[in-house]
mmCIF file of C-alpha atoms in Angstrom:
data_model
loop_
_atom_site.group_PDB
_atom_site.id
_atom_site.type_symbol
_atom_site.label_atom_id
_atom_site.label_comp_id
_atom_site.label_asym_id
_atom_site.label_seq_id
_atom_site.Cartn_x
_atom_site.Cartn_y
_atom_site.Cartn_z
ATOM 1 C CA MET A 27 86.262 95.484 62.138
ATOM 2 C CA PRO A 28 84.227 96.909 65.053
ATOM 3 C CA ARG A 29 86.088 99.513 67.056
ATOM 4 C CA GLN A 30 85.675 100.461 70.665
ATOM 5 C CA TYR A 31 86.857 104.064 70.287
ATOM 6 C CA ARG A 32 86.079 106.139 67.224
ATOM 7 C CA PRO A 33 86.123 109.925 67.479
ATOM 8 C CA LYS A 34 82.976 110.365 65.382
ATOM 9 C CA HIS A 35 81.029 108.284 67.900
ATOM 10 C CA GLN A 36 82.162 110.180 70.985
ATOM 11 C CA PRO A 37 79.835 112.958 72.120
ATOM 12 C CA ILE A 38 81.148 116.511 71.967
ATOM 13 C CA ARG A 39 78.179 118.494 73.279
ATOM 14 C CA PRO A 40 78.325 119.449 76.983
ATOM 15 C CA ALA A 41 76.064 117.414 79.213
ATOM 16 C CA HIS A 42 73.265 119.103 81.164
ATOM 17 C CA ALA A 43 75.111 120.240 84.303
ATOM 18 C CA GLN A 44 72.117 120.114 86.657
ATOM 19 C CA GLN A 45 71.123 116.618 85.557
ATOM 20 C CA VAL A 46 74.679 115.380 86.064
ATOM 21 C CA GLU A 47 74.826 116.889 89.543
ATOM 22 C CA THR A 48 71.398 115.553 90.519
ATOM 23 C CA TRP A 49 72.344 112.065 89.382
ATOM 24 C CA LEU A 50 75.884 111.789 90.732
ATOM 25 C CA GLY A 51 75.980 114.353 93.542
ATOM 26 C CA ARG A 52 78.514 117.150 93.955
ATOM 27 C CA GLU A 53 80.995 115.024 95.936
ATOM 28 C CA LYS A 54 81.149 112.280 93.303
ATOM 29 C CA ILE A 55 81.526 114.842 90.503
ATOM 30 C CA GLU A 56 84.512 116.411 92.257
ATOM 31 C CA HIS A 57 86.049 112.974 92.800
ATOM 32 C CA LEU A 58 85.765 112.061 89.118
ATOM 33 C CA GLN A 59 87.178 115.438 88.056
ATOM 34 C CA GLN A 60 90.171 114.855 90.319
ATOM 35 C CA CYS A 61 90.666 111.456 88.661
ATOM 36 C CA MET A 62 90.983 113.093 85.240
ATOM 37 C CA ARG A 63 93.534 115.763 86.080
ATOM 38 C CA GLY A 64 96.389 115.515 83.596
ATOM 39 C CA TRP A 65 94.800 112.686 81.572
ATOM 40 C CA TYR A 66 96.326 112.560 78.087
ATOM 41 C CA GLY A 67 93.869 110.237 76.365
ATOM 42 C CA ARG A 68 90.382 110.563 74.952
ATOM 43 C CA PRO A 69 87.234 110.975 77.085
ATOM 44 C CA ILE A 70 86.370 107.997 79.294
ATOM 45 C CA CYS A 71 82.820 106.684 79.471
ATOM 46 C CA LEU A 72 81.056 106.535 82.859
ATOM 47 C CA LEU A 73 79.767 102.995 82.679
ATOM 48 C CA ASP A 74 77.226 103.289 85.485
ATOM 49 C CA VAL A 75 75.313 106.380 84.309
ATOM 50 C CA PRO A 76 72.230 105.929 82.106
ATOM 51 C CA GLY A 77 72.616 107.585 78.733
ATOM 52 C CA SER A 78 76.002 108.281 77.188
ATOM 53 C CA LEU A 79 78.013 110.365 79.647
ATOM 54 C CA TRP A 80 81.752 110.842 79.229
ATOM 55 C CA ILE A 81 84.324 112.818 81.198
ATOM 56 C CA THR A 82 87.121 114.662 79.402
ATOM 57 C CA ALA A 83 90.708 115.355 80.367
ATOM 58 C CA ASP A 84 89.586 118.828 81.500
ATOM 59 C CA GLY A 85 87.003 117.318 83.864
ATOM 60 C CA ASP A 86 84.075 118.397 81.688
ATOM 61 C CA PHE A 87 81.089 116.107 81.141
ATOM 62 C CA VAL A 88 79.903 115.568 77.563
ATOM 63 C CA GLY A 89 77.045 113.555 76.158
ATOM 64 C CA HIS A 90 73.736 113.105 77.917
ATOM 65 C CA VAL A 91 72.163 111.599 81.032
ATOM 66 C CA ASN A 92 68.896 109.683 80.792
ATOM 67 C CA GLY A 93 67.965 110.740 84.289
ATOM 68 C CA GLY A 94 68.706 113.391 86.873
ATOM 69 C CA GLN A 95 65.856 115.695 85.916
ATOM 70 C CA PHE A 96 64.163 115.170 89.264
ATOM 71 C CA ALA A 97 65.667 112.035 90.805
ATOM 72 C CA SER A 98 69.083 110.835 91.938
ATOM 73 C CA ALA A 99 70.767 107.501 91.263
ATOM 74 C CA LEU A 100 69.291 106.082 94.465
ATOM 75 C CA ASP A 101 65.751 106.993 93.382
ATOM 76 C CA TYR A 102 66.400 105.433 90.010
ATOM 77 C CA PHE A 103 67.251 102.014 91.429
ATOM 78 C CA GLU A 104 63.743 101.630 92.839
ATOM 79 C CA THR A 105 62.248 101.544 89.322
ATOM 80 C CA ARG A 106 65.136 99.874 87.522
ATOM 81 C CA LEU A 107 63.648 96.371 87.285
ATOM 82 C CA LYS A 108 60.523 97.675 85.586
ATOM 83 C CA ARG A 109 62.558 99.649 83.049
ATOM 84 C CA VAL A 110 64.778 96.657 82.236
ATOM 85 C CA TRP A 111 61.702 94.485 81.647
ATOM 86 C CA ASN A 112 60.209 97.091 79.327
ATOM 87 C CA ALA A 113 63.497 97.419 77.431
ATOM 88 C CA LEU A 114 63.710 93.681 76.876
ATOM 89 C CA SER A 115 60.111 93.382 75.680
ATOM 90 C CA THR A 116 60.212 96.361 73.288
ATOM 91 C CA PRO A 117 61.943 96.188 69.876
ATOM 92 C CA GLN A 118 65.101 98.305 69.761
ATOM 93 C CA TYR A 119 66.210 99.803 66.461
ATOM 94 C CA GLY A 120 69.033 102.143 67.428
ATOM 95 C CA TYR A 121 72.602 101.272 66.554
ATOM 96 C CA CYS A 122 74.981 100.786 69.460
ATOM 97 C CA ASN A 123 78.229 101.104 67.436
ATOM 98 C CA ALA A 124 79.817 98.252 69.335
ATOM 99 C CA GLY A 125 79.979 95.371 66.865
ATOM 100 C CA PHE A 126 76.222 94.638 67.012
ATOM 101 C CA ALA A 127 73.953 95.563 64.113
ATOM 102 C CA SER A 128 71.449 96.967 66.609
ATOM 103 C CA ILE A 129 70.347 96.608 70.207
ATOM 104 C CA SER A 130 67.834 93.993 69.053
ATOM 105 C CA ASP A 131 70.728 92.106 67.493
ATOM 106 C CA ALA A 132 72.625 92.199 70.793
ATOM 107 C CA LEU A 133 69.598 90.929 72.706
ATOM 108 C CA SER A 134 69.118 88.198 70.123
ATOM 109 C CA ARG A 135 72.748 87.139 70.471
ATOM 110 C CA ALA A 136 72.341 86.992 74.244
ATOM 111 C CA SER A 137 69.197 84.853 73.946
ATOM 112 C CA GLN A 138 71.104 82.431 71.707
ATOM 113 C CA GLY A 139 73.679 81.759 74.397
ATOM 114 C CA TYR A 140 76.473 84.102 73.312
ATOM 115 C CA SER A 141 76.777 85.735 76.743
ATOM 116 C CA GLN A 142 79.280 85.092 79.510
ATOM 117 C CA ARG A 143 78.971 86.003 83.199
ATOM 118 C CA ARG A 144 81.937 86.338 85.514
ATOM 119 C CA PRO A 145 81.498 87.021 89.252
ATOM 120 C CA PHE A 146 84.062 88.969 91.224
ATOM 121 C CA ASN A 147 84.669 89.624 94.916
ATOM 122 C CA LYS A 148 87.591 91.863 95.798
ATOM 123 C CA ILE A 149 88.537 92.869 99.340
ATOM 124 C CA GLY A 150 90.630 95.933 98.704
ATOM 125 C CA PRO A 151 93.681 97.097 100.654
ATOM 126 C CA THR A 152 93.818 99.876 103.221
ATOM 127 C CA GLY A 153 94.674 102.988 101.265
ATOM 128 C CA VAL A 154 95.629 106.638 101.446
ATOM 129 C CA VAL A 155 93.111 109.436 100.852
ATOM 130 C CA GLY A 156 93.465 110.849 97.352
ATOM 131 C CA VAL A 157 95.812 108.048 96.278
ATOM 132 C CA THR A 158 95.088 105.204 93.863
ATOM 133 C CA SER A 159 95.212 101.567 94.973
ATOM 134 C CA SER A 160 95.420 98.428 92.848
ATOM 135 C CA LEU A 161 93.185 95.407 93.403
ATOM 136 C CA TRP A 162 95.462 93.124 91.382
ATOM 137 C CA ARG A 163 97.121 91.452 94.396
ATOM 138 C CA VAL A 164 93.933 90.924 96.401
ATOM 139 C CA GLY A 165 91.266 88.226 96.202
ATOM 140 C CA PRO A 166 89.355 86.161 96.800
ATOM 141 C CA GLN A 167 87.734 86.081 93.333
ATOM 142 C CA PRO A 168 89.524 86.190 91.004
ATOM 143 C CA ALA A 169 92.436 84.963 93.072
ATOM 144 C CA ALA A 170 95.243 87.358 93.941
ATOM 145 C CA GLY A 171 97.192 88.248 90.814
ATOM 146 C CA VAL A 172 100.726 87.036 90.258
ATOM 147 C CA ALA A 173 103.746 89.308 90.149
ATOM 148 C CA PRO A 174 105.082 90.254 86.725
ATOM 149 C CA GLY A 175 108.407 88.902 85.524
ATOM 150 C CA ALA A 176 111.764 90.493 86.123
ATOM 151 C CA ALA A 177 113.494 92.804 83.677
ATOM 152 C CA PRO A 178 114.228 92.842 80.886
ATOM 153 C CA GLY A 179 111.405 90.578 79.685
ATOM 154 C CA GLY A 180 108.584 91.261 82.148
ATOM 155 C CA THR A 181 105.137 89.728 81.558
ATOM 156 C CA ALA A 182 102.544 90.276 78.857
ATOM 157 C CA PHE A 183 99.391 89.585 80.876
ATOM 158 C CA SER A 184 96.531 87.571 79.395
ATOM 159 C CA SER A 185 93.296 85.872 80.388
ATOM 160 C CA SER A 186 95.306 82.814 81.452
ATOM 161 C CA THR A 187 97.305 84.829 84.002
ATOM 162 C CA THR A 188 96.379 84.077 87.620
ATOM 163 C CA GLY A 189 94.361 87.048 88.876
ATOM 164 C CA ALA A 190 92.648 87.902 85.584
ATOM 165 C CA LEU A 191 88.887 88.239 85.398
ATOM 166 C CA ALA A 192 88.894 86.045 82.310
ATOM 167 C CA PHE A 193 86.357 85.674 79.531
ATOM 168 C CA ALA A 194 86.530 82.909 76.939
ATOM 169 C CA ASN A 195 87.445 84.053 73.440
ATOM 170 C CA PRO A 196 84.457 83.866 71.089
ATOM 171 C CA ALA A 197 84.708 81.343 68.259
ATOM 172 C CA SER A 198 84.124 84.251 65.863
ATOM 173 C CA GLY A 199 83.234 87.920 66.128
ATOM 174 C CA THR A 200 84.084 90.231 69.031
ATOM 175 C CA ASN A 201 83.258 90.202 72.737
ATOM 176 C CA HIS A 202 81.751 93.250 74.499
ATOM 177 C CA LEU A 203 80.802 94.280 78.011
ATOM 178 C CA VAL A 204 77.023 94.709 78.080
ATOM 179 C CA GLY A 205 76.061 94.711 81.755
ATOM 180 C CA ALA A 206 77.059 94.336 85.369
ATOM 181 C CA ASP A 207 75.713 94.145 88.894
ATOM 182 C CA ALA A 208 78.080 95.402 91.577
ATOM 183 C CA SER A 209 78.243 96.873 95.068
ATOM 184 C CA ALA A 210 80.838 98.647 97.223
ATOM 185 C CA SER A 211 81.096 98.741 101.004
ATOM 186 C CA VAL A 212 82.351 102.360 101.161
ATOM 187 C CA ILE A 213 80.410 105.301 99.705
ATOM 188 C CA ASN A 214 81.714 107.375 96.792
ATOM 189 C CA ASN A 215 84.468 104.972 95.842
ATOM 190 C CA SER A 216 85.113 104.363 92.164
ATOM 191 C CA LEU A 217 86.555 101.501 90.167
ATOM 192 C CA LEU A 218 88.435 101.745 86.922
ATOM 193 C CA VAL A 219 87.784 98.631 84.842
ATOM 194 C CA TYR A 220 90.798 98.099 82.592
ATOM 195 C CA ASP A 221 92.717 95.556 80.556
ATOM 196 C CA LEU A 222 96.083 94.887 82.228
ATOM 197 C CA ILE A 223 98.464 94.295 79.330
ATOM 198 C CA PHE A 224 102.026 94.364 80.717
ATOM 199 C CA GLY A 225 104.168 94.481 83.838
ATOM 200 C CA VAL A 226 107.819 94.234 84.826
ATOM 201 C CA VAL A 227 109.618 94.139 88.196
ATOM 202 C CA LYS A 228 112.104 96.921 88.957
ATOM 203 C CA THR A 229 115.362 95.942 90.669
ATOM 204 C CA MET A 230 115.557 97.723 94.049
ATOM 205 C CA ALA A 231 118.549 99.221 95.880
ATOM 206 C CA SER A 232 119.897 100.544 92.596
ATOM 207 C CA THR A 233 120.146 103.858 90.776
ATOM 208 C CA ALA A 234 121.341 102.303 87.517
ATOM 209 C CA THR A 235 119.275 102.336 84.332
ATOM 210 C CA GLU A 236 117.455 99.069 83.684
ATOM 211 C CA ALA A 237 116.364 98.079 80.188
ATOM 212 C CA VAL A 238 112.946 96.599 79.376
ATOM 213 C CA THR A 239 112.546 94.548 76.213
ATOM 214 C CA GLY A 240 109.188 92.838 76.769
ATOM 215 C CA VAL A 241 106.093 94.228 75.024
ATOM 216 C CA PRO A 242 102.332 93.774 75.414
ATOM 217 C CA THR A 243 100.328 91.673 72.976
ATOM 218 C CA ARG A 244 97.204 93.899 72.831
ATOM 219 C CA TYR A 245 96.666 97.565 71.900
ATOM 220 C CA GLN A 246 99.849 97.756 69.844
ATOM 221 C CA SER A 247 98.724 99.415 66.611
ATOM 222 C CA THR A 248 100.136 102.823 65.623
ATOM 223 C CA THR A 249 97.057 103.519 63.447
ATOM 224 C CA ALA A 250 94.613 105.773 65.290
ATOM 225 C CA THR A 251 91.528 104.220 63.685
ATOM 226 C CA ASP A 252 92.439 100.626 64.556
ATOM 227 C CA ALA A 253 90.556 98.891 67.344
ATOM 228 C CA ASP A 254 93.851 98.030 69.068
ATOM 229 C CA TYR A 255 95.380 101.527 68.782
ATOM 230 C CA ILE A 256 98.039 102.346 71.379
ATOM 231 C CA GLY A 257 96.270 105.607 72.273
ATOM 232 C CA ASP A 258 94.839 105.638 75.823
ATOM 233 C CA ASN A 259 97.270 102.968 77.071
ATOM 234 C CA PHE A 260 98.462 104.253 80.431
ATOM 235 C CA GLY A 261 101.503 103.430 82.527
ATOM 236 C CA PHE A 262 101.574 103.218 86.311
ATOM 237 C CA ILE A 263 104.125 102.321 88.967
ATOM 238 C CA GLN A 264 102.719 100.008 91.640
ATOM 239 C CA VAL A 265 104.082 98.919 94.994
ATOM 240 C CA GLY A 266 103.988 95.114 95.076
ATOM 241 C CA GLY A 267 103.837 92.890 98.140
ATOM 242 C CA THR A 268 106.542 94.661 100.176
ATOM 243 C CA ALA A 269 106.349 98.294 101.288
ATOM 244 C CA LEU A 270 109.153 100.632 100.299
ATOM 245 C CA ALA A 271 111.894 101.688 102.677
ATOM 246 C CA ALA A 272 111.681 105.229 104.051
ATOM 247 C CA THR A 273 113.771 106.840 101.313
ATOM 248 C CA ALA A 274 112.846 109.897 99.258
ATOM 249 C CA HIS A 275 113.009 109.104 95.549
ATOM 250 C CA ASN A 276 111.855 110.036 92.053
ATOM 251 C CA TRP A 277 111.294 107.829 89.022
ATOM 252 C CA THR A 278 113.713 109.302 86.498
ATOM 253 C CA THR A 279 115.011 108.785 83.831
ATOM 254 C CA CYS A 280 112.358 106.359 82.543
ATOM 255 C CA LEU A 281 111.768 105.739 78.826
ATOM 256 C CA TYR A 282 108.856 104.348 76.838
ATOM 257 C CA ALA A 283 107.718 103.832 73.248
ATOM 258 C CA ASP A 284 104.826 106.177 72.434
ATOM 259 C CA GLN A 285 101.779 105.812 70.158
ATOM 260 C CA ASP A 286 104.005 106.235 67.095
ATOM 261 C CA ASN A 287 106.529 103.673 68.404
ATOM 262 C CA ALA A 288 108.999 106.521 68.963
ATOM 263 C CA SER A 289 111.158 106.784 72.071
ATOM 264 C CA SER A 290 109.919 109.246 74.704
ATOM 265 C CA THR A 291 111.071 110.253 78.165
ATOM 266 C CA LEU A 292 108.601 109.977 81.034
ATOM 267 C CA PRO A 293 108.368 113.268 82.962
ATOM 268 C CA SER A 294 110.004 112.781 86.361
ATOM 269 C CA LEU A 295 107.506 111.143 88.728
ATOM 270 C CA THR A 296 107.774 111.856 92.460
ATOM 271 C CA GLY A 297 107.701 108.662 94.512
ATOM 272 C CA ASN A 298 106.683 108.244 98.160
ATOM 273 C CA SER A 299 109.026 107.445 101.023
ATOM 274 C CA GLY A 300 107.784 104.318 102.801
ATOM 275 C CA ALA A 301 104.958 103.750 100.302
ATOM 276 C CA ILE A 302 102.561 101.019 101.476
ATOM 277 C CA VAL A 303 101.729 97.863 99.537
ATOM 278 C CA ASP A 304 99.262 97.970 96.634
ATOM 279 C CA ARG A 305 99.268 101.755 96.275
ATOM 280 C CA LEU A 306 100.586 103.474 93.187
ATOM 281 C CA ASP A 307 103.920 105.133 93.900
ATOM 282 C CA HIS A 308 102.628 108.359 92.384
ATOM 283 C CA PRO A 309 101.781 111.749 93.856
ATOM 284 C CA ALA A 310 98.264 112.135 95.261
ATOM 285 C CA GLN A 311 95.418 112.765 92.782
ATOM 286 C CA GLN A 312 97.073 110.694 90.058
ATOM 287 C CA TRP A 313 96.165 107.218 88.748
ATOM 288 C CA PHE A 314 98.359 107.257 85.635
ATOM 289 C CA ALA A 315 101.897 108.334 84.884
ATOM 290 C CA PRO A 316 101.795 111.580 82.845
ATOM 291 C CA LEU A 317 103.432 111.222 79.443
ATOM 292 C CA ALA A 318 105.588 113.621 77.440
ATOM 293 C CA SER A 319 103.784 116.533 75.804
ATOM 294 C CA GLY A 320 101.811 115.430 72.739
ATOM 295 C CA ASP A 321 101.818 111.721 73.597
ATOM 296 C CA VAL A 322 98.469 109.952 74.006
ATOM 297 C CA GLY A 323 99.498 106.412 74.867
ATOM 298 C CA ILE A 324 102.328 104.092 75.849
ATOM 299 C CA LYS A 325 103.223 101.125 73.634
ATOM 300 C CA ALA A 326 105.885 99.669 75.938
ATOM 301 C CA TRP A 327 108.321 100.508 78.715
ATOM 302 C CA THR A 328 111.938 100.563 77.519
ATOM 303 C CA GLN A 329 113.901 101.826 80.546
ATOM 304 C CA MET A 330 113.389 102.126 84.313
ATOM 305 C CA GLN A 331 115.464 104.176 86.746
ATOM 306 C CA CYS A 332 115.156 105.465 90.310
ATOM 307 C CA SER A 333 116.903 108.589 91.595
ATOM 308 C CA ALA A 334 117.807 106.965 94.935
ATOM 309 C CA SER A 335 118.777 103.518 96.159
ATOM 310 C CA VAL A 336 115.642 102.354 97.990
ATOM 311 C CA ALA A 337 116.979 99.468 100.078
ATOM 312 C CA THR A 338 113.819 97.371 100.328
ATOM 313 C CA GLY A 339 110.427 97.071 98.727
ATOM 314 C CA VAL A 340 108.856 95.826 95.499
ATOM 315 C CA ILE A 341 108.021 98.005 92.482
ATOM 316 C CA TRP A 342 106.186 97.006 89.313
ATOM 317 C CA PHE A 343 106.074 99.088 86.129
ATOM 318 C CA MET A 344 102.669 98.312 84.585
ATOM 319 C CA ILE A 345 100.623 99.193 81.467
ATOM 320 C CA GLY A 346 96.838 99.107 81.167
ATOM 321 C CA HIS A 347 94.083 100.171 78.787
ATOM 322 C CA PRO A 348 90.975 101.763 80.367
ATOM 323 C CA LEU A 349 87.513 100.410 79.636
ATOM 324 C CA GLY A 350 85.543 102.728 81.919
ATOM 325 C CA PHE A 351 84.806 104.019 85.402
ATOM 326 C CA MET A 352 82.221 102.568 87.770
ATOM 327 C CA SER A 353 81.152 104.873 90.605
ATOM 328 C CA PHE A 354 79.238 103.948 93.757
ATOM 329 C CA PRO A 355 77.109 106.793 95.151
ATOM 330 C CA VAL A 356 75.395 104.351 97.545
ATOM 331 C CA ILE A 357 76.839 101.493 99.595
ATOM 332 C CA ASN A 358 75.955 97.862 100.176
ATOM 333 C CA SER A 359 73.410 97.898 97.345
ATOM 334 C CA MET A 360 73.717 95.788 94.220
ATOM 335 C CA LEU A 361 73.660 98.410 91.477
ATOM 336 C CA PRO A 362 72.531 97.305 87.999
ATOM 337 C CA PHE A 363 74.742 98.706 85.234
ATOM 338 C CA ASP A 364 73.306 98.573 81.715
ATOM 339 C CA TRP A 365 76.146 99.058 79.222
ATOM 340 C CA LEU A 366 74.126 98.206 76.130
ATOM 341 C CA THR A 367 70.740 99.939 75.895
ATOM 342 C CA ASN A 368 72.078 102.961 77.796
ATOM 343 C CA ARG A 369 75.376 103.328 75.936
ATOM 344 C CA ASP A 370 76.577 104.511 72.549
ATOM 345 C CA GLN A 371 79.172 101.746 72.705
ATOM 346 C CA ALA A 372 79.618 98.561 74.718
ATOM 347 C CA PRO A 373 83.345 98.396 75.535
ATOM 348 C CA ARG A 374 85.135 95.682 73.621
ATOM 349 C CA VAL A 375 86.892 92.898 75.510
ATOM 350 C CA PHE A 376 89.753 91.763 73.310
ATOM 351 C CA ASP A 377 90.633 88.099 72.981
ATOM 352 C CA SER A 378 92.786 86.973 75.934
ATOM 353 C CA ALA A 379 92.091 90.229 77.833
ATOM 354 C CA CYS A 380 93.251 90.408 81.449
ATOM 355 C CA ILE A 381 90.429 92.386 83.082
ATOM 356 C CA ALA A 382 91.467 94.058 86.347
ATOM 357 C CA PHE A 383 90.493 96.929 88.656
ATOM 358 C CA LEU A 384 92.035 100.087 90.117
ATOM 359 C CA GLU A 385 90.579 102.239 92.912
ATOM 360 C CA PRO A 386 91.361 105.757 91.625
ATOM 361 C CA LEU A 387 91.869 108.486 94.235
ATOM 362 C CA LYS A 388 90.337 106.777 97.249
ATOM 363 C CA PRO A 389 87.989 109.090 99.194
ATOM 364 C CA ALA A 390 88.780 107.273 102.469
ATOM 365 C CA THR A 391 91.518 105.007 103.820
ATOM 366 C CA THR A 392 89.029 102.228 104.626
ATOM 367 C CA ALA A 393 89.531 98.888 102.883
ATOM 368 C CA THR A 394 86.583 98.449 100.515
ATOM 369 C CA THR A 395 84.881 95.233 99.451
ATOM 370 C CA TYR A 396 83.530 95.059 95.904
ATOM 371 C CA THR A 397 81.128 92.286 94.918
ATOM 372 C CA GLY A 398 79.330 91.649 91.667
ATOM 373 C CA ARG A 399 79.589 90.237 88.179
ATOM 374 C CA LEU A 400 80.427 91.435 84.685
ATOM 375 C CA VAL A 401 78.457 90.257 81.649
ATOM 376 C CA THR A 402 79.679 90.110 78.059
ATOM 377 C CA THR A 403 77.974 89.202 74.790
ATOM 378 C CA SER A 404 79.789 88.415 71.566
ATOM 379 C CA ALA A 405 78.849 90.138 68.330
ATOM 380 C CA ALA A 406 78.775 88.196 65.071
ATOM 381 C CA ALA A 407 81.752 88.501 62.750
#
């Protein structure tokens, strides 16, 4: 079975620092490094950088950049169309480790009609500098996402859930992200493309423990080499459609099942008095809830608890699986992202995936509009 993440296919050599800085710019590098502080999973691929560039939990860049020797990302876009044409007209023999036998195989599959294209247009919420916002509740395309179910069951999100950027399941084989065209209206913003797999509503105005029994339906394997391994699943606590009352609070004691399906205690997470809608109720510079020492993923939430009785507001405990970051060093320009010929792996889109977006660590409070499309191609079984 093809696998999205396999340690032997992840680069370990440091990337050329000057090329990375020339391509991304110092400000964007610092923003991405802030995003990774405290990350407990494996390196995350930068989907919009040519080559195979990954960022580690320590904020180091590994892999390589096919650019940045003399020109920045903006310079690159001027010659992009010519390079894409040359890539399509030249036989490709390298293996992409993503379910395709080769890049030529992927291009052949696309030419036979095995590709899907899904447009998106998200008008993000007003945010807080250095704080992560969710685009789940905003539209217009896909439509605003629905709230998860109440405890204890919650909701296992899928492609049929309102708000999902949904791809049809292939008749056979596996589906993979291979390209995108996207723009942002605010400079240096980033998007995290992820599969939203579970959510549950927390009862407010209560300090009692609240059990959660519902579980996701994807990324549930305890075997590290399986494609649907729990590792890298991240939890986050999102403010829903009603802002929180002005009450100081912490999220403690909260429990979850870890990558070995063992019970773990979430380190106490400091909430935010009066937190606004659509933000994560986390401290600044944090887009995921840190896990207990040694844990690398969350299988399921099992208990929620708040240290104070917050009279009003809506809180959702969510779980997602990251596919990759998209960064926007220029604004109001449709940036072409090649996730096939410029990648070691095209991220897999599991059957019934609920593709969604987070804005990690917003560089400005301004509401940002994102417009574009994602493209997938299915690999043969």
